XYZ file of C-alpha atoms in Angstrom:
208
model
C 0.000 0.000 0.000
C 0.918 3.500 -0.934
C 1.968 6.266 1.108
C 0.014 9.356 1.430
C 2.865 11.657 0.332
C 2.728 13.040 -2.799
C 6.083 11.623 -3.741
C 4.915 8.207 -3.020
C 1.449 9.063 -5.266
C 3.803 10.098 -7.578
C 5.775 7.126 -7.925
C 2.235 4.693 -7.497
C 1.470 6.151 -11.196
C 4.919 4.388 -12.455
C 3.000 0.876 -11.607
C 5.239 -1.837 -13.372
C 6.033 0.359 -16.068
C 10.409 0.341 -17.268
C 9.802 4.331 -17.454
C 7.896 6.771 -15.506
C 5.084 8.276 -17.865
C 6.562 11.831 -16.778
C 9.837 10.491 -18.255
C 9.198 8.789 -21.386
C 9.834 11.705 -23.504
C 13.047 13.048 -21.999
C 14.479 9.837 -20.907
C 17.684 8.822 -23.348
C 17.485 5.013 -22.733
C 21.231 4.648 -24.387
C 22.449 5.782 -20.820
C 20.671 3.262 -18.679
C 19.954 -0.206 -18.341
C 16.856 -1.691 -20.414
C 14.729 -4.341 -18.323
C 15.116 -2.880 -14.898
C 11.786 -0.770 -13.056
C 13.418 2.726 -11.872
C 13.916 2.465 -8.253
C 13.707 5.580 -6.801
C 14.917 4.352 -3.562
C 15.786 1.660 -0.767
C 14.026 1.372 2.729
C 11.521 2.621 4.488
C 11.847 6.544 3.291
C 8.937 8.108 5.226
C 10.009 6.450 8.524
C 13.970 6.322 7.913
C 15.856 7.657 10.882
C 18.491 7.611 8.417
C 18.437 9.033 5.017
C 21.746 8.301 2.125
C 21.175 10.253 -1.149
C 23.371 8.544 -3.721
C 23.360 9.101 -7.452
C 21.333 6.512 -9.261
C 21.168 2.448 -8.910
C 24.319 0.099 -10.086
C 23.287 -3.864 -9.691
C 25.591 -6.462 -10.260
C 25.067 -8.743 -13.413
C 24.741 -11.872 -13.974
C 20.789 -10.249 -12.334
C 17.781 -11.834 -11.834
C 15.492 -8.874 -13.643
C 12.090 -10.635 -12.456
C 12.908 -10.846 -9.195
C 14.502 -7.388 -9.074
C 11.814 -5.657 -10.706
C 8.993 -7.474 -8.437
C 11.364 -6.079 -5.330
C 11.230 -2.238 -6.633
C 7.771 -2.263 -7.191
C 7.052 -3.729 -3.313
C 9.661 -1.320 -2.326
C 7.989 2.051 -3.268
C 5.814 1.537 -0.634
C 8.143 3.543 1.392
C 7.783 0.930 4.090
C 9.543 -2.020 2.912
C 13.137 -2.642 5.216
C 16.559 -2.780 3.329
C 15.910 -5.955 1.068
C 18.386 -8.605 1.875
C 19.551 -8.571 -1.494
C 21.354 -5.960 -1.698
C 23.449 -6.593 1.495
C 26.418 -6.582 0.027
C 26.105 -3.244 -1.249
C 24.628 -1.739 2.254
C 27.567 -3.069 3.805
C 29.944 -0.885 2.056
C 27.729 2.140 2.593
C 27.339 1.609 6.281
C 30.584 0.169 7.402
C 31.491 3.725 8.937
C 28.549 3.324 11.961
C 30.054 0.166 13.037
C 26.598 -2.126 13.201
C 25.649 -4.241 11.048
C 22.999 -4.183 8.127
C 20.139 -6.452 9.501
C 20.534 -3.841 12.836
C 19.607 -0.990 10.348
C 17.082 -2.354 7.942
C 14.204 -0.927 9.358
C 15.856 2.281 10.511
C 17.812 3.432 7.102
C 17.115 4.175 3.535
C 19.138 4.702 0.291
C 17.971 7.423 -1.763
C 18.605 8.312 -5.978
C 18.448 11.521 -7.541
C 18.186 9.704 -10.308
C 15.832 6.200 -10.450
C 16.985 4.552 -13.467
C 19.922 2.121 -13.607
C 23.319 2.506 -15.213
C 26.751 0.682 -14.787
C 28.375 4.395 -14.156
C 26.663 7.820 -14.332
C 28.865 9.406 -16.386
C 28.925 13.661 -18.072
C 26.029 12.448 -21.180
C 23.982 10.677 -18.605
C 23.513 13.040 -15.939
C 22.774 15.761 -18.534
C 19.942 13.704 -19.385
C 19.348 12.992 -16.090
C 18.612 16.594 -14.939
C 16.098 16.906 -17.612
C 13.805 14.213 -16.171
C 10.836 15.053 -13.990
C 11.526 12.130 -12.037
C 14.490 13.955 -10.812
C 12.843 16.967 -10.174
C 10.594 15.394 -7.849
C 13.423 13.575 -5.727
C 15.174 17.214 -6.040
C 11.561 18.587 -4.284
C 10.839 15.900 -1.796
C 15.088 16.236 -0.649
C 14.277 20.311 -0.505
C 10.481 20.293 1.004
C 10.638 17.214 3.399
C 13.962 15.581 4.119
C 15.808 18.581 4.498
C 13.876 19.968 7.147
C 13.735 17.193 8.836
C 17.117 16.907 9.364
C 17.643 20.414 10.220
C 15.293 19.854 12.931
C 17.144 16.911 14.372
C 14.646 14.404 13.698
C 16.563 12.417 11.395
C 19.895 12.492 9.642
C 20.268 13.302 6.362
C 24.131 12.513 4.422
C 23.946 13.776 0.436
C 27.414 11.697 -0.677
C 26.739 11.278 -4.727
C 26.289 13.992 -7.374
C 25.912 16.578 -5.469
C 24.740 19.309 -8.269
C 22.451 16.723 -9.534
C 20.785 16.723 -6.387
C 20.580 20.474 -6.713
C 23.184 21.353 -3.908
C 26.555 23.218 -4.647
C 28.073 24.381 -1.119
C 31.228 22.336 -0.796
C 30.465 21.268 2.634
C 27.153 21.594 4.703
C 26.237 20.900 8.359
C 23.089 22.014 9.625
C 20.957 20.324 12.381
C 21.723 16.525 10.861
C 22.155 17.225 7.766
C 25.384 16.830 6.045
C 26.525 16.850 2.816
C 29.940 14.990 1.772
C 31.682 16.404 -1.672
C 34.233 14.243 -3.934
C 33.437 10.912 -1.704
C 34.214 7.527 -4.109
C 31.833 6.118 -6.499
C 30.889 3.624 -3.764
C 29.709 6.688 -1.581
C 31.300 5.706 1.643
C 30.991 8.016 4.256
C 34.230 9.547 6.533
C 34.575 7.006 9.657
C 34.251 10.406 12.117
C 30.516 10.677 10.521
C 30.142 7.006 10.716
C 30.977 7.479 15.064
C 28.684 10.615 15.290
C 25.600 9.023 13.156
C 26.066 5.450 15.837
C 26.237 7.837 19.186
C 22.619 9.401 18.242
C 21.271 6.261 17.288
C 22.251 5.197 20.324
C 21.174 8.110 22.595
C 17.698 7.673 20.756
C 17.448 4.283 21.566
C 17.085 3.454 18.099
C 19.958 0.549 18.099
């Protein structure tokens, strides 16, 4: 079941569709993989304590595109946990905090600026990228929702991948919990100080 937001209602209209309907004139399909539903994100986003906005998502081949694209459909709910299968990946991304995935699944989420899968978002790609409406409306629910949020304290917010994509350009941000990395590695790993700071107010919340 759908969320009540309007970026949830938004992506509900995508349905099983390869491209969002808001997309499929814009969207340059020699940049991305063919066969794989966009995925705008990972996790529970409406009741993430913590939010990662990466660039767009990377799976590993050989993949199983059925049982990928029946995942990404389940997972726009916004209140699906981590899915198992991607483990591997989350592992990278949250190796900093010190805890391990399963501990987090229900507590973090991996956001895209851009929904629609490539092997590398390279210069051509993420010019077509900022033309897409999908993008936009990440870009919106980051500005209108997420970011205050974080600035309030009530969850913490780490931008790590393409930052100008995502519509930010300050080289380095911290405000309330929001922080935003610059020039971090394609795998989007965040500084082990960050990693410390993000575990301590899980733990003072109680949350792990």
């Amino acid at each position: 079941m759908y969320l009540g937001s309007d970026f949830h209602r938004y992506w509900a209209r995508c349905g099983d569709l390869e491209i969002h309907p808001d997309d499929a004139a814009y969207l340059d399909r020699e940049h991305f993989l063919a066969g794989v539903r966009p995925c705008p994100f990972d996790g529970p986003l409406e009741q993430a304590r913590l939010v990662i906005c990466l660039a767009n998502p990377c799976y590993p081949e050989p993949r199983d595109t059925t049982s990928l694209n029946e995942l990404i459909v389940t997972m726009r709910s916004g209140e699906e946990p981590l899915p198992e299968m991607f483990d591997l990946f989350y592992r990278r991304i949250f190796k900093p905090i010190g805890i391990s995935v399963s501990e987090l699944r229900s507590l973090a989420s991996v956001f895209n600026v851009c929904p629609y899968p490539s092997n590398l978002l390279q210069d051509r790609a993420i010019r077509n990228a900022s033309g897409l409406p999908s993008v936009w409306e990440a870009q919106k629910y980051l500005r209108d929702v997420l970011i205050p949020r974080a600035q309030t304290g009530n969850i913490y917010l780490i931008l790590i991948r393409k930052l100008q994509l995502w519509g930010v350009t300050q080289p380095s941000t911290k405000s309330g919990k929001l922080r935003v990395i610059p020039n971090r590695a394609i795998n989007g790993v965040m500084p082990s100080q960050l990693g410390e700071e993000i575990l301590e107010w899980l733990t003072l919340r109680k949350l792990v």
